[in-house]
C-alpha atoms as a PDB file:
ATOM      1  CA  MET A   1      39.778  -5.465  10.781  1.00  0.00           C
ATOM      2  CA  THR A   2      41.870  -9.200  12.297  1.00  0.00           C
ATOM      3  CA  ALA A   3      44.937 -10.877  11.942  1.00  0.00           C
ATOM      4  CA  ALA A   4      44.066 -14.255  10.306  1.00  0.00           C
ATOM      5  CA  SER A   5      46.449 -17.532   9.893  1.00  0.00           C
ATOM      6  CA  GLY A   6      49.412 -15.769   7.588  1.00  0.00           C
ATOM      7  CA  GLY A   7      48.710 -12.730   7.939  1.00  0.00           C
ATOM      8  CA  ALA A   8      45.996 -12.499   6.196  1.00  0.00           C
ATOM      9  CA  GLN A   9      43.231 -10.077   7.257  1.00  0.00           C
ATOM     10  CA  THR A  10      39.639 -10.836   7.653  1.00  0.00           C
ATOM     11  CA  THR A  11      36.658  -8.213   7.846  1.00  0.00           C
ATOM     12  CA  ARG A  12      34.029  -8.126  10.415  1.00  0.00           C
ATOM     13  CA  PRO A  13      30.489  -7.249   9.452  1.00  0.00           C
ATOM     14  CA  THR A  14      29.304  -4.156   9.428  1.00  0.00           C
ATOM     15  CA  ARG A  15      27.665  -2.618  12.168  1.00  0.00           C
ATOM     16  CA  LEU A  16      24.379  -0.824  11.315  1.00  0.00           C
ATOM     17  CA  PRO A  17      22.594   1.621  12.791  1.00  0.00           C
ATOM     18  CA  ARG A  18      19.510   0.457  14.421  1.00  0.00           C
ATOM     19  CA  SER A  19      17.126   2.162  12.148  1.00  0.00           C
ATOM     20  CA  ALA A  20      19.501   0.736   8.929  1.00  0.00           C
ATOM     21  CA  ARG A  21      19.302  -2.517  10.038  1.00  0.00           C
ATOM     22  CA  ARG A  22      15.500  -2.687  10.541  1.00  0.00           C
ATOM     23  CA  LYS A  23      15.172  -1.636   6.889  1.00  0.00           C
ATOM     24  CA  GLN A  24      17.663  -3.990   5.451  1.00  0.00           C
ATOM     25  CA  LEU A  25      15.170  -6.536   7.550  1.00  0.00           C
ATOM     26  CA  LEU A  26      12.209  -5.812   6.771  1.00  0.00           C
ATOM     27  CA  ALA A  27      13.301  -5.728   3.214  1.00  0.00           C
ATOM     28  CA  ALA A  28      14.134  -9.326   3.273  1.00  0.00           C
ATOM     29  CA  ALA A  29      11.081 -10.189   4.819  1.00  0.00           C
ATOM     30  CA  GLN A  30       9.032  -8.674   1.995  1.00  0.00           C
ATOM     31  CA  GLN A  31      10.959 -11.288  -0.382  1.00  0.00           C
ATOM     32  CA  ILE A  32      10.570 -13.900   1.853  1.00  0.00           C
ATOM     33  CA  PHE A  33       6.779 -13.228   2.598  1.00  0.00           C
ATOM     34  CA  VAL A  34       6.132 -12.207  -0.826  1.00  0.00           C
ATOM     35  CA  ALA A  35       7.717 -15.422  -2.762  1.00  0.00           C
ATOM     36  CA  HIS A  36       6.223 -17.777   0.051  1.00  0.00           C
ATOM     37  CA  GLY A  37       3.241 -16.351   1.808  1.00  0.00           C
ATOM     38  CA  TYR A  38       3.364 -16.005   5.551  1.00  0.00           C
ATOM     39  CA  HIS A  39       2.603 -19.620   6.814  1.00  0.00           C
ATOM     40  CA  ALA A  40       5.660 -20.934   4.577  1.00  0.00           C
ATOM     41  CA  ALA A  41       8.136 -18.060   5.030  1.00  0.00           C
ATOM     42  CA  ALA A  42      10.604 -19.376   7.888  1.00  0.00           C
ATOM     43  CA  MET A  43      12.643 -16.638   9.772  1.00  0.00           C
ATOM     44  CA  ASP A  44      15.712 -18.962   9.342  1.00  0.00           C
ATOM     45  CA  ASP A  45      15.037 -17.768   5.355  1.00  0.00           C
ATOM     46  CA  ILE A  46      14.605 -14.332   6.333  1.00  0.00           C
ATOM     47  CA  ALA A  47      17.719 -14.102   8.231  1.00  0.00           C
ATOM     48  CA  GLU A  48      19.627 -15.602   5.417  1.00  0.00           C
ATOM     49  CA  ARG A  49      18.263 -13.582   2.742  1.00  0.00           C
ATOM     50  CA  ALA A  50      19.477 -10.291   5.202  1.00  0.00           C
ATOM     51  CA  GLY A  51      22.580 -11.759   5.660  1.00  0.00           C
ATOM     52  CA  VAL A  52      22.477 -11.689   9.799  1.00  0.00           C
ATOM     53  CA  SER A  53      22.200 -14.363  12.183  1.00  0.00           C
ATOM     54  CA  LYS A  54      19.019 -15.144  13.687  1.00  0.00           C
ATOM     55  CA  PRO A  55      19.697 -13.713  17.194  1.00  0.00           C
ATOM     56  CA  VAL A  56      20.475 -10.399  15.283  1.00  0.00           C
ATOM     57  CA  LEU A  57      16.950 -10.675  13.602  1.00  0.00           C
ATOM     58  CA  TYR A  58      15.117 -11.378  17.272  1.00  0.00           C
ATOM     59  CA  GLN A  59      16.525  -8.408  18.624  1.00  0.00           C
ATOM     60  CA  HIS A  60      14.418  -6.303  16.276  1.00  0.00           C
ATOM     61  CA  PHE A  61      11.447  -8.312  15.774  1.00  0.00           C
ATOM     62  CA  PRO A  62      10.435 -10.745  19.011  1.00  0.00           C
ATOM     63  CA  GLY A  63       8.543 -12.753  16.183  1.00  0.00           C
ATOM     64  CA  LYS A  64       7.202 -13.947  12.866  1.00  0.00           C
ATOM     65  CA  LEU A  65       4.120 -12.196  13.419  1.00  0.00           C
ATOM     66  CA  GLU A  66       5.061  -9.005  14.650  1.00  0.00           C
ATOM     67  CA  LEU A  67       7.603  -8.939  11.616  1.00  0.00           C
ATOM     68  CA  TYR A  68       5.072  -9.317   8.992  1.00  0.00           C
ATOM     69  CA  LEU A  69       2.907  -6.583  10.983  1.00  0.00           C
ATOM     70  CA  ALA A  70       5.815  -3.897  10.642  1.00  0.00           C
ATOM     71  CA  LEU A  71       5.613  -4.691   6.909  1.00  0.00           C
ATOM     72  CA  LEU A  72       2.233  -4.341   6.786  1.00  0.00           C
ATOM     73  CA  ASP A  73       1.860  -1.182   8.579  1.00  0.00           C
ATOM     74  CA  THR A  74       4.415  -0.091   6.390  1.00  0.00           C
ATOM     75  CA  HIS A  75       2.605  -0.618   3.001  1.00  0.00           C
ATOM     76  CA  CYS A  76      -1.351  -0.025   4.498  1.00  0.00           C
ATOM     77  CA  ASP A  77       0.531   3.697   5.582  1.00  0.00           C
ATOM     78  CA  ALA A  78       2.034   4.266   1.764  1.00  0.00           C
ATOM     79  CA  ILE A  79      -1.375   3.285   0.122  1.00  0.00           C
ATOM     80  CA  ILE A  80      -3.136   5.460   2.033  1.00  0.00           C
ATOM     81  CA  ALA A  81      -0.487   8.217   1.518  1.00  0.00           C
ATOM     82  CA  LYS A  82      -0.708   8.104  -2.090  1.00  0.00           C
ATOM     83  CA  VAL A  83      -4.700   8.623  -2.164  1.00  0.00           C
ATOM     84  CA  ARG A  84      -4.440  11.631   0.270  1.00  0.00           C
ATOM     85  CA  ASP A  85      -1.737  13.064  -1.444  1.00  0.00           C
ATOM     86  CA  ALA A  86      -3.680  12.956  -4.786  1.00  0.00           C
ATOM     87  CA  MET A  87      -6.470  14.559  -2.791  1.00  0.00           C
ATOM     88  CA  LEU A  88      -4.784  17.109  -1.252  1.00  0.00           C
ATOM     89  CA  GLY A  89      -1.972  17.788  -4.658  1.00  0.00           C
ATOM     90  CA  THR A  90      -4.900  19.511  -6.699  1.00  0.00           C
ATOM     91  CA  HIS A  91      -8.224  21.622  -6.376  1.00  0.00           C
ATOM     92  CA  ASP A  92      -9.198  20.085  -9.782  1.00  0.00           C
ATOM     93  CA  ASN A  93     -11.589  17.049  -9.148  1.00  0.00           C
ATOM     94  CA  LYS A  94     -11.250  15.292 -11.909  1.00  0.00           C
ATOM     95  CA  GLU A  95      -7.707  15.201 -11.811  1.00  0.00           C
ATOM     96  CA  ARG A  96      -7.753  13.981  -8.091  1.00  0.00           C
ATOM     97  CA  VAL A  97      -9.892  11.059  -9.070  1.00  0.00           C
ATOM     98  CA  LYS A  98      -7.226  10.498 -11.879  1.00  0.00           C
ATOM     99  CA  GLY A  99      -4.704  10.465  -8.982  1.00  0.00           C
ATOM    100  CA  ALA A 100      -6.480   8.136  -6.720  1.00  0.00           C
ATOM    101  CA  VAL A 101      -7.268   5.538  -9.624  1.00  0.00           C
ATOM    102  CA  GLN A 102      -3.285   5.853 -10.252  1.00  0.00           C
ATOM    103  CA  ALA A 103      -2.361   5.485  -6.607  1.00  0.00           C
ATOM    104  CA  TYR A 104      -3.926   1.700  -6.939  1.00  0.00           C
ATOM    105  CA  PHE A 105      -2.416   0.931 -10.268  1.00  0.00           C
ATOM    106  CA  ASP A 106       0.909   2.425  -8.938  1.00  0.00           C
ATOM    107  CA  PHE A 107       0.779   0.037  -5.753  1.00  0.00           C
ATOM    108  CA  VAL A 108      -0.109  -3.135  -7.386  1.00  0.00           C
ATOM    109  CA  ASP A 109       1.920  -2.684 -10.022  1.00  0.00           C
ATOM    110  CA  HIS A 110       5.625  -2.196  -8.236  1.00  0.00           C
ATOM    111  CA  GLU A 111       8.355  -4.551  -9.029  1.00  0.00           C
ATOM    112  CA  SER A 112       8.433  -5.648  -5.402  1.00  0.00           C
ATOM    113  CA  GLU A 113       4.369  -7.080  -5.219  1.00  0.00           C
ATOM    114  CA  ALA A 114       4.050  -5.746  -1.872  1.00  0.00           C
ATOM    115  CA  PHE A 115       0.205  -5.320  -2.446  1.00  0.00           C
ATOM    116  CA  ARG A 116       0.762  -9.398  -1.939  1.00  0.00           C
ATOM    117  CA  LEU A 117       0.655  -8.433   1.549  1.00  0.00           C
ATOM    118  CA  VAL A 118      -1.859  -6.502   1.403  1.00  0.00           C
ATOM    119  CA  PHE A 119      -4.381  -7.756  -0.912  1.00  0.00           C
ATOM    120  CA  GLU A 120      -3.863 -11.367  -0.841  1.00  0.00           C
ATOM    121  CA  SER A 121      -2.230 -12.294   2.628  1.00  0.00           C
ATOM    122  CA  ASP A 122      -2.327 -15.953   3.311  1.00  0.00           C
ATOM    123  CA  LEU A 123      -3.362 -14.607   7.338  1.00  0.00           C
ATOM    124  CA  ARG A 124      -6.187 -12.821   6.892  1.00  0.00           C
ATOM    125  CA  ASN A 125      -7.773 -14.684   9.630  1.00  0.00           C
ATOM    126  CA  ASP A 126      -5.866 -13.285  12.143  1.00  0.00           C
ATOM    127  CA  PRO A 127      -7.298 -10.404  14.003  1.00  0.00           C
ATOM    128  CA  GLN A 128      -4.334  -8.282  13.928  1.00  0.00           C
ATOM    129  CA  VAL A 129      -3.610  -8.399  10.320  1.00  0.00           C
ATOM    130  CA  ARG A 130      -7.508  -8.381   9.338  1.00  0.00           C
ATOM    131  CA  GLN A 131      -7.595  -4.916  10.794  1.00  0.00           C
ATOM    132  CA  ARG A 132      -4.528  -3.446   9.203  1.00  0.00           C
ATOM    133  CA  VAL A 133      -5.709  -4.314   5.714  1.00  0.00           C
ATOM    134  CA  GLU A 134      -9.219  -2.786   6.406  1.00  0.00           C
ATOM    135  CA  ARG A 135      -7.404   0.226   7.629  1.00  0.00           C
ATOM    136  CA  VAL A 136      -6.639   0.579   4.212  1.00  0.00           C
ATOM    137  CA  GLU A 137     -10.205   0.584   3.091  1.00  0.00           C
ATOM    138  CA  GLN A 138     -11.103   3.155   5.461  1.00  0.00           C
ATOM    139  CA  GLY A 139      -8.867   5.216   5.506  1.00  0.00           C
ATOM    140  CA  CYS A 140      -8.370   5.456   1.569  1.00  0.00           C
ATOM    141  CA  ILE A 141     -12.480   6.409   2.062  1.00  0.00           C
ATOM    142  CA  ALA A 142     -11.686   8.953   5.002  1.00  0.00           C
ATOM    143  CA  ALA A 143      -9.136  10.759   2.600  1.00  0.00           C
ATOM    144  CA  VAL A 144     -11.844  10.616  -0.258  1.00  0.00           C
ATOM    145  CA  THR A 145     -14.529  11.665   2.010  1.00  0.00           C
ATOM    146  CA  ASP A 146     -12.782  14.631   3.573  1.00  0.00           C
ATOM    147  CA  THR A 147     -12.685  15.878  -0.155  1.00  0.00           C
ATOM    148  CA  ILE A 148     -16.323  15.620  -1.209  1.00  0.00           C
ATOM    149  CA  ILE A 149     -17.773  16.974   1.834  1.00  0.00           C
ATOM    150  CA  SER A 150     -15.218  20.224   1.446  1.00  0.00           C
ATOM    151  CA  ASP A 151     -16.607  20.693  -1.918  1.00  0.00           C
ATOM    152  CA  THR A 152     -20.332  19.698  -1.675  1.00  0.00           C
ATOM    153  CA  ALA A 153     -23.170  19.950   0.215  1.00  0.00           C
ATOM    154  CA  LEU A 154     -23.627  16.324   0.625  1.00  0.00           C
ATOM    155  CA  SER A 155     -24.049  14.917   4.103  1.00  0.00           C
ATOM    156  CA  THR A 156     -20.994  12.582   5.578  1.00  0.00           C
ATOM    157  CA  GLU A 157     -22.981   9.525   4.865  1.00  0.00           C
ATOM    158  CA  ALA A 158     -23.404  10.105   1.144  1.00  0.00           C
ATOM    159  CA  ALA A 159     -20.150  11.639   0.622  1.00  0.00           C
ATOM    160  CA  GLU A 160     -18.900   8.503   2.461  1.00  0.00           C
ATOM    161  CA  LEU A 161     -20.934   5.987   0.258  1.00  0.00           C
ATOM    162  CA  LEU A 162     -19.524   7.570  -2.732  1.00  0.00           C
ATOM    163  CA  ALA A 163     -15.808   7.487  -1.811  1.00  0.00           C
ATOM    164  CA  SER A 164     -16.240   4.178  -0.794  1.00  0.00           C
ATOM    165  CA  GLY A 165     -17.213   3.798  -4.648  1.00  0.00           C
ATOM    166  CA  LEU A 166     -14.480   5.174  -5.745  1.00  0.00           C
ATOM    167  CA  VAL A 167     -12.005   3.411  -3.710  1.00  0.00           C
ATOM    168  CA  GLY A 168     -13.535   0.428  -5.125  1.00  0.00           C
ATOM    169  CA  ALA A 169     -13.322   0.656  -8.383  1.00  0.00           C
ATOM    170  CA  ALA A 170     -10.056   1.790  -8.054  1.00  0.00           C
ATOM    171  CA  GLY A 171      -8.680  -1.180  -6.250  1.00  0.00           C
ATOM    172  CA  GLN A 172     -10.672  -3.803  -7.644  1.00  0.00           C
ATOM    173  CA  SER A 173     -10.146  -2.717 -11.116  1.00  0.00           C
ATOM    174  CA  ALA A 174      -6.023  -2.578 -10.311  1.00  0.00           C
ATOM    175  CA  GLN A 175      -6.616  -5.834  -9.148  1.00  0.00           C
ATOM    176  CA  PHE A 176      -8.271  -7.270 -11.599  1.00  0.00           C
ATOM    177  CA  TRP A 177      -6.006  -5.441 -14.219  1.00  0.00           C
ATOM    178  CA  LEU A 178      -2.512  -7.186 -12.972  1.00  0.00           C
ATOM    179  CA  ALA A 179      -3.887 -10.776 -12.196  1.00  0.00           C
ATOM    180  CA  ASN A 180      -4.952 -10.557 -15.661  1.00  0.00           C
ATOM    181  CA  GLY A 181      -1.770  -9.905 -17.054  1.00  0.00           C
ATOM    182  CA  ARG A 182      -1.733  -6.172 -17.634  1.00  0.00           C
ATOM    183  CA  ARG A 183      -3.263  -6.850 -21.355  1.00  0.00           C
ATOM    184  CA  THR A 184      -4.299  -3.149 -21.845  1.00  0.00           C
ATOM    185  CA  PRO A 185      -1.391  -1.055 -20.918  1.00  0.00           C
ATOM    186  CA  LYS A 186      -1.174   0.810 -17.629  1.00  0.00           C
ATOM    187  CA  ALA A 187      -1.704   4.285 -18.460  1.00  0.00           C
ATOM    188  CA  GLU A 188      -4.750   3.088 -21.299  1.00  0.00           C
ATOM    189  CA  ALA A 189      -6.023   1.101 -17.930  1.00  0.00           C
ATOM    190  CA  GLU A 190      -6.117   4.028 -15.813  1.00  0.00           C
ATOM    191  CA  ALA A 191      -7.633   6.810 -17.943  1.00  0.00           C
ATOM    192  CA  LEU A 192     -10.653   3.863 -18.536  1.00  0.00           C
ATOM    193  CA  VAL A 193     -11.179   3.328 -15.181  1.00  0.00           C
ATOM    194  CA  ALA A 194     -10.764   7.241 -13.890  1.00  0.00           C
ATOM    195  CA  ALA A 195     -13.396   8.443 -16.929  1.00  0.00           C
ATOM    196  CA  LEU A 196     -15.965   5.676 -15.728  1.00  0.00           C
ATOM    197  CA  ILE A 197     -15.171   7.013 -12.149  1.00  0.00           C
ATOM    198  CA  TRP A 198     -15.364  10.785 -13.103  1.00  0.00           C
ATOM    199  CA  ARG A 199     -18.810  10.250 -15.444  1.00  0.00           C
ATOM    200  CA  GLY A 200     -20.486   9.269 -12.237  1.00  0.00           C
ATOM    201  CA  ILE A 201     -19.311  11.588  -9.432  1.00  0.00           C
ATOM    202  CA  ALA A 202     -19.477  14.701 -11.438  1.00  0.00           C
ATOM    203  CA  SER A 203     -22.901  14.719 -11.946  1.00  0.00           C
ATOM    204  CA  PHE A 204     -23.044  15.915  -7.902  1.00  0.00           C
ATOM    205  CA  PRO A 205     -22.805  19.852  -7.850  1.00  0.00           C
ATOM    206  CA  LEU A 206     -20.691  21.470  -6.027  1.00  0.00           C
ATOM    207  CA  GLN A 207     -21.594  23.860  -2.828  1.00  0.00           C
ATOM    208  CA  ASP A 208     -21.643  27.466  -2.920  1.00  0.00           C
ATOM    209  CA  GLY A 209     -17.893  28.980  -2.889  1.00  0.00           C
ATOM    210  CA  ALA A 210     -15.878  25.843  -3.967  1.00  0.00           C
ATOM    211  CA  THR A 211     -13.698  25.903  -6.980  1.00  0.00           C
ATOM    212  CA  SER A 212     -13.240  22.964  -9.646  1.00  0.00           C
ATOM    213  CA  GLY A 213     -12.712  23.929 -13.284  1.00  0.00           C
ATOM    214  CA  SER A 214     -15.050  26.175 -15.525  1.00  0.00           C
ATOM    215  CA  THR A 215     -17.771  23.617 -14.571  1.00  0.00           C
ATOM    216  CA  THR A 216     -20.743  23.997 -12.005  1.00  0.00           C
ATOM    217  CA  GLU A 217     -19.776  20.422 -11.012  1.00  0.00           C
ATOM    218  CA  ILE A 218     -17.749  18.466  -8.864  1.00  0.00           C
ATOM    219  CA  GLY A 219     -14.754  18.873 -11.659  1.00  0.00           C
END
């Protein structure tokens, strides 16, 4: 607190720990990037949204691209982790499929609209951005591939092909559902897509010793 004219007191802005400030700046940047896209977003707008000066913003991020990449890393890691958790969270393969589909629907349906940074970026031609977007697909496919290999006698190549089909169907269906105005209730949409994927992948036999409910197939 400092004295002002007439004895009034003014309050200095709270000094946040570096990690908390970074989180605050990323949240502000996400709002601006989602609303305007990368090219139309300005560091001035981000600083204003965060309630800080531009020098403070530049202390944490040397430029707009670095700020955008930091956001991408956060959300790319999040969707990969959700799919991996769906694979590791149960031994029931039918539930694994449901979990993977739900992970994509939850991601695109989140109120933050962060999915736009990953799936609808206006900076996809930048090699660093493209690498991160591709990492999402590759990371999710890898998580599903590991599960398929552990439960079946399929080769790595065959397991990767099946995993890419599952990930592609889940991701494209979720984006289509959102783009078309959520005309089907979310839970119903997830169940429909999961059922479609399950009917295909369940036909591949389990390897000896694998367990998955009461069937002798993947599921």
